[in-house]
CSV table of C-alpha atoms in Angstrom, one decimal:
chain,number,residue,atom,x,y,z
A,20,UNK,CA,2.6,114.2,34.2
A,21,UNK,CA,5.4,113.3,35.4
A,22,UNK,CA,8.0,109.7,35.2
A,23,UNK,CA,11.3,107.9,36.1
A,24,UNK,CA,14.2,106.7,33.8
A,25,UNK,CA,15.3,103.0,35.1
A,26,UNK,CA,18.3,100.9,33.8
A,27,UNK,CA,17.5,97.7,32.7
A,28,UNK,CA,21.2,96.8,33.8
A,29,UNK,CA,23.5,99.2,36.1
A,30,UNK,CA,21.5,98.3,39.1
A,31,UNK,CA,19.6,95.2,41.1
A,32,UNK,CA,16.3,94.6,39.9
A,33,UNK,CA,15.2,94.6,43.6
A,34,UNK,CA,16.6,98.0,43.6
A,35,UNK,CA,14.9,99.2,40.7
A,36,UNK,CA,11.6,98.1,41.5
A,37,UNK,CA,12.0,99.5,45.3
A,38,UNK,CA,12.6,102.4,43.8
A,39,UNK,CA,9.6,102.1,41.4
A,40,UNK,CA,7.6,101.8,44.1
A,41,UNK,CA,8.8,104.6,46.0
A,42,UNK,CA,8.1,107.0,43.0
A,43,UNK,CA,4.7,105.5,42.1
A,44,UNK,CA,3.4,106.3,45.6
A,45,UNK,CA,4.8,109.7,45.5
A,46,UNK,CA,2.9,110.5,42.3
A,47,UNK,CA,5.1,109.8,39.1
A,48,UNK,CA,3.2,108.2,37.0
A,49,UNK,CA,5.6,107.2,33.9
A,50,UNK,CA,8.3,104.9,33.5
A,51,UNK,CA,10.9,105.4,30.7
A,52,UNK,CA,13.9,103.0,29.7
A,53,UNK,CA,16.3,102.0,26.5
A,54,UNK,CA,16.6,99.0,24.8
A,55,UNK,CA,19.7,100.5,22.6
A,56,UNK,CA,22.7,101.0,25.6
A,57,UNK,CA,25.5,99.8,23.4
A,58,UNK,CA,27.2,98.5,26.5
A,59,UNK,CA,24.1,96.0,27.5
A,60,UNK,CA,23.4,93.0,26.2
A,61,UNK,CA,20.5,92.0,24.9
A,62,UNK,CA,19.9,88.5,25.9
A,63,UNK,CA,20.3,90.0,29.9
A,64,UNK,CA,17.3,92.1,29.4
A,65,UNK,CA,13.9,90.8,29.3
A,66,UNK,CA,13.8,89.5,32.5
A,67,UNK,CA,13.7,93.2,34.1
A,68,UNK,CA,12.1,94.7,30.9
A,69,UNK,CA,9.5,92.1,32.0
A,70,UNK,CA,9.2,92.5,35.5
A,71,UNK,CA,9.2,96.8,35.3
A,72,UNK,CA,6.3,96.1,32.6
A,73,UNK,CA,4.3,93.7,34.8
A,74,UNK,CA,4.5,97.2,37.4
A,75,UNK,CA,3.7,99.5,35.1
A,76,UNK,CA,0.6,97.4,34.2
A,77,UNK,CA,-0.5,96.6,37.9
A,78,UNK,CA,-0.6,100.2,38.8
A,79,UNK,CA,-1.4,102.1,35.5
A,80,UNK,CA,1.4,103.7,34.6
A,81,UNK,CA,3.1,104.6,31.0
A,82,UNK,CA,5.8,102.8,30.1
A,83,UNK,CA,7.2,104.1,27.0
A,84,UNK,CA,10.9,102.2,25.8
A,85,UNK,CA,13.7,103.7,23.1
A,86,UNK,CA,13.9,101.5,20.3
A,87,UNK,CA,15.7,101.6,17.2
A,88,UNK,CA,16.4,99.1,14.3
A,89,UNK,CA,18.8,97.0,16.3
A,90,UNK,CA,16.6,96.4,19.0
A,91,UNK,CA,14.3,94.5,16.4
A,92,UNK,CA,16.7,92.4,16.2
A,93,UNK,CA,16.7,90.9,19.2
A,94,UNK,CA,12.8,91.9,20.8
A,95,UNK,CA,9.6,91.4,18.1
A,96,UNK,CA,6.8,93.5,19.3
A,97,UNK,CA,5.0,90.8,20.8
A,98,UNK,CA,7.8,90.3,23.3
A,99,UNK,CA,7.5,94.0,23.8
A,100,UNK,CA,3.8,93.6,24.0
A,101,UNK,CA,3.6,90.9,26.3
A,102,UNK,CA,6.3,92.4,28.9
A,103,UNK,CA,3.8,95.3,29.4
A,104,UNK,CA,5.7,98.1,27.3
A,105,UNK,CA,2.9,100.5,26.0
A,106,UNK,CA,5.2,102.6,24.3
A,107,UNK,CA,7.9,103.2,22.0
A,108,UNK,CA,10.1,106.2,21.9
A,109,UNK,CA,12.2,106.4,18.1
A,110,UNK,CA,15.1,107.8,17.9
A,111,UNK,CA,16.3,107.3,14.3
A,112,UNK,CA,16.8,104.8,11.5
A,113,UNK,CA,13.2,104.5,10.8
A,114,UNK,CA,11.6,104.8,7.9
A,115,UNK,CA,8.3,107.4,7.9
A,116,UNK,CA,6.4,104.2,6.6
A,117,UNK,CA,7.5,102.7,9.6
A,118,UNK,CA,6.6,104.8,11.8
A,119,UNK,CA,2.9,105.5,10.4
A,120,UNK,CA,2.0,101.9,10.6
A,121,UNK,CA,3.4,101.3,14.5
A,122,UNK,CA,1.3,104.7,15.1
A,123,UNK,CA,-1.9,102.5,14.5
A,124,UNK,CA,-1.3,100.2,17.4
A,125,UNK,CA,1.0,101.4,19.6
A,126,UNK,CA,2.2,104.9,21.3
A,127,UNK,CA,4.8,106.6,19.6
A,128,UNK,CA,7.3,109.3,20.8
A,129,UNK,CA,9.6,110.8,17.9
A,130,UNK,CA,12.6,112.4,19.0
A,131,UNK,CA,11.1,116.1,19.6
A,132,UNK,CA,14.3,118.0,18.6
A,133,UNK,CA,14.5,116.6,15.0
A,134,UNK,CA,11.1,116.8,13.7
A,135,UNK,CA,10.2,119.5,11.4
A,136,UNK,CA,7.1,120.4,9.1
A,137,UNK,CA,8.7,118.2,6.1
A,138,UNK,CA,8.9,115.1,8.7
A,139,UNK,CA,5.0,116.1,10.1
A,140,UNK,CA,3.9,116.0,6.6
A,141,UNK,CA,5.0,112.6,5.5
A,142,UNK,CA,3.9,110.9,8.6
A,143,UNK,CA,0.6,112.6,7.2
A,144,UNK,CA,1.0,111.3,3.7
A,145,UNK,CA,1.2,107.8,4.8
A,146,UNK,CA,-1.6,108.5,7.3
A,147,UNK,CA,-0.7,107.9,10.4
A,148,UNK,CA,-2.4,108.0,13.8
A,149,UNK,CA,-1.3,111.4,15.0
A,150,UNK,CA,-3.6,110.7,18.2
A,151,UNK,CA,-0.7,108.5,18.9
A,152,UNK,CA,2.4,110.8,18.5
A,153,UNK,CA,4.0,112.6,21.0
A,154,UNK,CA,7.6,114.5,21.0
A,155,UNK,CA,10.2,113.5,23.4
A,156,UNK,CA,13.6,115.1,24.1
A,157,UNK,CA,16.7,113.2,24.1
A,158,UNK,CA,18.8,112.7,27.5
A,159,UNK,CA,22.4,114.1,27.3
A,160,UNK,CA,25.1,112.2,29.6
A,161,UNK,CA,28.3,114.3,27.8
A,162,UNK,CA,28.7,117.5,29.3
A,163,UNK,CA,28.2,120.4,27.1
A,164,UNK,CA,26.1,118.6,25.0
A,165,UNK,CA,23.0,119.2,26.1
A,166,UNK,CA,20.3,121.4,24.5
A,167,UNK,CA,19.9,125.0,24.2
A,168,UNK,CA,17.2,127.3,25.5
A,169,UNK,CA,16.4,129.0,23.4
A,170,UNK,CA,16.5,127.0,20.3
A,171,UNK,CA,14.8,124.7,22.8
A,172,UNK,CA,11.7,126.7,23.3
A,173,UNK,CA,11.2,127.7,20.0
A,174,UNK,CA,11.0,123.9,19.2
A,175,UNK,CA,8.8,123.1,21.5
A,176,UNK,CA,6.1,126.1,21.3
A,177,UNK,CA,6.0,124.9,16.9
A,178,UNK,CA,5.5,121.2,18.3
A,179,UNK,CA,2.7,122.4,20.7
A,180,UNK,CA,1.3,124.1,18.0
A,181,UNK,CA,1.1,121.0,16.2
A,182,UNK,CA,-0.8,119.3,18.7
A,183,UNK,CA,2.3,117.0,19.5
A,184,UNK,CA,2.7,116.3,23.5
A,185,UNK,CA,6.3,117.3,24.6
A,186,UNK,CA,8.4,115.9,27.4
A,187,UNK,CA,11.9,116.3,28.3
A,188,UNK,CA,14.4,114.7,31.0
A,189,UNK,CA,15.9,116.8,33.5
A,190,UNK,CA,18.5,115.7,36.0
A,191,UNK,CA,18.2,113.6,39.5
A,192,UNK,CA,20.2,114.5,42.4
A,193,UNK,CA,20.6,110.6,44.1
A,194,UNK,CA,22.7,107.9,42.3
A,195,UNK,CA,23.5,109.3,38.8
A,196,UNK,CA,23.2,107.0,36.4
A,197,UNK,CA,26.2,105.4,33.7
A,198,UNK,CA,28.4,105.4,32.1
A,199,UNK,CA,29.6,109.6,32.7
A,200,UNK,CA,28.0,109.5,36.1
A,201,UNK,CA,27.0,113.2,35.0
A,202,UNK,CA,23.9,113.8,35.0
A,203,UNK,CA,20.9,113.1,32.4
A,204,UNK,CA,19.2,116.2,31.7
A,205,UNK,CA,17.3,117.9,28.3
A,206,UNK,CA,18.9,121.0,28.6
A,207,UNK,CA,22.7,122.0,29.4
A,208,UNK,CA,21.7,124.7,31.6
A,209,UNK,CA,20.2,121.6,34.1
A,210,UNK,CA,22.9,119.7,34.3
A,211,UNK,CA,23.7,121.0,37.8
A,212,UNK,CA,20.8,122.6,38.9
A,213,UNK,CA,18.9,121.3,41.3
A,214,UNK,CA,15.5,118.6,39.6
A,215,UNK,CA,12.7,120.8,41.0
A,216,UNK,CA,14.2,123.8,39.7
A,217,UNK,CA,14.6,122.2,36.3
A,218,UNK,CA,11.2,120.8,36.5
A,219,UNK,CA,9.7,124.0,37.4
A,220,UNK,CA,11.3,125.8,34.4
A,221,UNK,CA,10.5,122.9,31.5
A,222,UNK,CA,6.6,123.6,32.5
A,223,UNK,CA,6.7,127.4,33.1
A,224,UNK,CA,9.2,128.3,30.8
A,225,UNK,CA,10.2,125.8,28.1
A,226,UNK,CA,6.5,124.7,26.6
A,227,UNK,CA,7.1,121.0,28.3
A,228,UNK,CA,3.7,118.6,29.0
A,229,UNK,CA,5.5,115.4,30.8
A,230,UNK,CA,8.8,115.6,32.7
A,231,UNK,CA,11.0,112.7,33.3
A,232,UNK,CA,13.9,112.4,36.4
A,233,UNK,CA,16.6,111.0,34.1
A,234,UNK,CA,18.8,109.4,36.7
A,235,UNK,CA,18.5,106.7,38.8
A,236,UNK,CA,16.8,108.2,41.9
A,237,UNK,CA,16.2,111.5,43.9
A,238,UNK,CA,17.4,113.1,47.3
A,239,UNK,CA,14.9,113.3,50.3
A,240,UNK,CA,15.1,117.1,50.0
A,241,UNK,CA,13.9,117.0,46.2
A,242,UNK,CA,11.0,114.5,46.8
A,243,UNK,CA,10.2,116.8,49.5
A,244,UNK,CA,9.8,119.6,47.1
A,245,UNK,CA,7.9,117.5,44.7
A,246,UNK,CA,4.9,116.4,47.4
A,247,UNK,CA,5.0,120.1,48.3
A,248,UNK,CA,4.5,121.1,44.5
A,249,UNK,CA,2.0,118.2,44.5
A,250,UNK,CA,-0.4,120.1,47.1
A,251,UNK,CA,0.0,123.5,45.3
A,252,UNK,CA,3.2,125.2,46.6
A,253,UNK,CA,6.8,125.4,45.9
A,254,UNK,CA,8.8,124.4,48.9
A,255,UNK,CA,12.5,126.6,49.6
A,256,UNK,CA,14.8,125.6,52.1
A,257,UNK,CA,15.6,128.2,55.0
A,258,UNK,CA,19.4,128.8,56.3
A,259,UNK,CA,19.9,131.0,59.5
A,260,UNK,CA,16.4,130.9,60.4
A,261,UNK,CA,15.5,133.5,62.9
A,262,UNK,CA,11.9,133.6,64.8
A,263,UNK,CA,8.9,134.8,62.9
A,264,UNK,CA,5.6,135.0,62.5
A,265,UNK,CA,6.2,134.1,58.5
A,266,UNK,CA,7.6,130.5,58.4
A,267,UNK,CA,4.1,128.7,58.7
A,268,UNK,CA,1.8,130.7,56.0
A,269,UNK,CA,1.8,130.2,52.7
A,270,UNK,CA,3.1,132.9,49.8
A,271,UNK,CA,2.2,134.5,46.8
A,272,UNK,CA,4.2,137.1,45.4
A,273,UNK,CA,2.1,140.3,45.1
A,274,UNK,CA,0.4,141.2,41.4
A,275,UNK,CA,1.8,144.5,40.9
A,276,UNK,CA,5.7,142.4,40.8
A,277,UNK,CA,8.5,144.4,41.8
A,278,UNK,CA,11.8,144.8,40.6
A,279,UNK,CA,14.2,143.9,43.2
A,280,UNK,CA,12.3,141.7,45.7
A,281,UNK,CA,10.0,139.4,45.6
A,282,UNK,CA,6.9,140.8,48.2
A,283,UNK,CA,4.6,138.3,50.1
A,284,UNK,CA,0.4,139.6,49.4
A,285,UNK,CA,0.0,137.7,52.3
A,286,UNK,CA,2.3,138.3,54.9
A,287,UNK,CA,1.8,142.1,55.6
A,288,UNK,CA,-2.3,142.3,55.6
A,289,UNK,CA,-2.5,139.6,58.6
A,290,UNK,CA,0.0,140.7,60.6
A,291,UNK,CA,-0.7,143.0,63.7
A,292,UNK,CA,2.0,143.8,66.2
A,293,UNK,CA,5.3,145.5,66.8
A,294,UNK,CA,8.3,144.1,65.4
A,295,UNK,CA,11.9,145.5,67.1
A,296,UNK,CA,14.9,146.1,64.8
A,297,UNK,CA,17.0,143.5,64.9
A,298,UNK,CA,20.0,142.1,62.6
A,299,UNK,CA,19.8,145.1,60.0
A,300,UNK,CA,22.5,143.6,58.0
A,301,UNK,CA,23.3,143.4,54.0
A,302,UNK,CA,20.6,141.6,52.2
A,303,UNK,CA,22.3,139.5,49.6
A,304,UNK,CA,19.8,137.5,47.0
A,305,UNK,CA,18.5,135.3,48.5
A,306,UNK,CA,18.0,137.3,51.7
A,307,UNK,CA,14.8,136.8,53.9
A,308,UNK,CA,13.8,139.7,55.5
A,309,UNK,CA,11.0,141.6,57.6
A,310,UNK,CA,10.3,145.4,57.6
A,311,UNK,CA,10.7,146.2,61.5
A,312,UNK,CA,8.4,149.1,63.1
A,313,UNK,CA,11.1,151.6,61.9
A,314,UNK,CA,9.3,151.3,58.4
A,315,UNK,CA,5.7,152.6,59.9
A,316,UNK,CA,2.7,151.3,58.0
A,317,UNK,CA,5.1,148.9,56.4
A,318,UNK,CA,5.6,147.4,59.4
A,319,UNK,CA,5.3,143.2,58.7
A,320,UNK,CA,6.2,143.2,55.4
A,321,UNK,CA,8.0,140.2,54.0
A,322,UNK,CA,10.3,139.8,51.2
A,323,UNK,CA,12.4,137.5,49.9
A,324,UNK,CA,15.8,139.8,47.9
A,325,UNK,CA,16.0,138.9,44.3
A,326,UNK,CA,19.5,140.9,44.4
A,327,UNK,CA,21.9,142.6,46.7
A,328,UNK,CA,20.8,145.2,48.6
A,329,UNK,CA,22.7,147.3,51.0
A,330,UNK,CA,21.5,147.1,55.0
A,331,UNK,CA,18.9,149.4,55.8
A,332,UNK,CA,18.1,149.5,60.0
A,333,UNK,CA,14.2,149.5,59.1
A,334,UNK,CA,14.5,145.7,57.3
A,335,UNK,CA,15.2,142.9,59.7
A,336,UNK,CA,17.2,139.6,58.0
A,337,UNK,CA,15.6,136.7,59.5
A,338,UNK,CA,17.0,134.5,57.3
A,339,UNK,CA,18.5,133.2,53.9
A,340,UNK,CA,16.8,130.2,50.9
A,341,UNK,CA,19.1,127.8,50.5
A,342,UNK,CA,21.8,127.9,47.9
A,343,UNK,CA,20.1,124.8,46.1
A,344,UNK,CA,16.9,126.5,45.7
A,345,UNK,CA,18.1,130.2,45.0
A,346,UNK,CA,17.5,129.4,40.8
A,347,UNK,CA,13.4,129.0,42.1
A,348,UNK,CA,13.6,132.3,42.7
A,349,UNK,CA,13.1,134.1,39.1
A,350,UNK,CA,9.9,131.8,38.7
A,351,UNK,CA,8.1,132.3,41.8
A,352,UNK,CA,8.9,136.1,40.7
A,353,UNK,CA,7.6,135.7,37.4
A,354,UNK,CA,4.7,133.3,37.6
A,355,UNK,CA,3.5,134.4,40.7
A,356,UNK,CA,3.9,130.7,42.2
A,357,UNK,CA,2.9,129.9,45.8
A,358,UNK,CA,5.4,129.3,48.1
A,359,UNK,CA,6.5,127.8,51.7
A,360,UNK,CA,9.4,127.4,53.9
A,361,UNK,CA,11.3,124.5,55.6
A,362,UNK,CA,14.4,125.0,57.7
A,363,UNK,CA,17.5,123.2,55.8
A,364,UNK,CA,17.9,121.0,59.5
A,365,UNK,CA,14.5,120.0,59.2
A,366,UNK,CA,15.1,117.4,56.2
A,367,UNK,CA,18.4,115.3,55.3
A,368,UNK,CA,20.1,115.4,51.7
């Protein structure tokens, strides 16, 4: 699963819901915003809050809202109701009681990095609907506040355990959203990575169920990458593309992973044909390269270089992954994640 933060404020409601749009057609299928921005007021809200909830309703979608004690004051949960939220994220200054009973009618996300077994058990003590719980990360606009990895992990694989859904926010790379301008992510580590790459690691790596863009939208490239990852394969931007049979296929590194490179299964058993040396250069990560018929038998095989490695006339450079897109790398290694190419002129930022 994956969603959209929206501001009820820092941009046109046309805008917003264009933008809705675009994303619901694209496959997002969640819609996340706050009713406790201590710069917004209150009484400018429910028309938007409203109008994103009549959306959500029309096309299926989740919309979950952070709420605390203050918004109470101002929303009941009728108004809430009625504007088509179907969700309420809690951050703090409720009680457990609280909590319990709003777990029998509505869905409930507690903030995922402060829960602990004490917290699990009083929920259950007051018997609350734990088919309606989930665990959702905080969003982190201050630099070098955002979450650790490791600590981060841990967390998540105990909630798992406890049968709690996770989800987390990393980063978008279109109009950031206020008041820092710096990014919305989870974890730290994401605040200037690239959003695939982040999304990629919260489900492979970081025990994550449902992944939400915090920002305010996405580039062309990135929504690229996500329709790509939609159909099954990661998509990597190509630099200095050279000719070659490669570009088209689809990838999978090989089972029996190697250290240094990352080695296409596919690439090598369909090829047949003579390949000339040409530009036997330095192969820097990120390097795309083809064993020329210097190499014999190896003749075809493709690789993408995981770190540098010196020139060697029998391995052909036909090409480099974009900067953006060289932190994909270590998981397509790992997880053995299918992969395709698209040269970087071939979409616009």
């Amino acid at each position: 699963m994956s969603g959209v933060l929206v501001s009820l404020t820092e941009q046109s409601l046309d805008k917003t819901m264009e933008y809705l749009r675009y994303m619901q057609l694209n496959g997002f299928n969640s819609i996340f915003t706050s009713l406790q921005i201590p710069e917004e007021d209150p009484r400018e809200l429910l028309e938007p809050l409203t109008s994103i909830g009549q959306f959500a309703r029309k096309h299926n979608m989740l919309f979950m809202v952070d709420v605390s004690p203050r918004t109470f004051e101002h929303f009941s949960l009728q108004q809430l109701k009625d504007s088509g939220v179907t969700g309420l994220r809690i951050d703090n200054g409720m009680e457990i009681d609280e909590i319990a009973e709003l777990s029998h009618e509505w869905r409930v996300a507690l903030n995922a990095s402060t829960i602990d077994q004490a917290f699990l058990d009083g929920l259950r003590g007051q018997q609350a609907n734990f088919a309606s719980l989930e665990a959702w990360h905080n969003y982190y606009p201050r630099p070098e506040t955002g979450l650790e990895l490791t600590i981060f992990q841990n967390q998540n694989r105990w909630l798992q355990s406890q049968d709690l859904t996770v989800a987390a926010f990393i980063p978008g790379d279109g109009d950031l959203r206020g008041p820092l301008h710096e990014g919305l992510p989870s974890l730290e580590k994401h605040r200037h990575l690239s959003p695939f790459a982040g999304y990629l690691e919260l489900v492979h790596e970081c025990f994550v169920d449902h992944v939400l863009i915090g920002d305010l939208s996405v580039s062309s490239w990135t929504m690229q990458q996500f329709l790509a990852w939609n159909e099954g394969a990661v998509l990597l931007g190509v630099e200095d593309q050279r000719p070659s049979h490669v570009w088209e296929a689809v990838h999978h590194n090989r089972p029996d992973i190697a250290r240094d490179v990352i080695r296409s299964e596919e690439a090598r058993h369909h090829f047949r044909g003579s390949i000339l040396p040409e530009h036997t250069v330095e192969r820097p990560a990120g390097a795309l390269t083809i064993d020329n018929d210097k190499y014999l038998r190896y003749c075809g095989e493709f690789q993408i270089v995981l770190q540098p490695l010196p020139a060697d006339e029998r391995v052909n450079v036909i090409g480099y992954v974009a900067q953006r897109d060289i932190p994909l790398l270590p998981l397509l290694h790992k997880h053995r994640l299918a992969f395709r190419f698209l040269a970087t002129a071939s979409y616009c930022e």
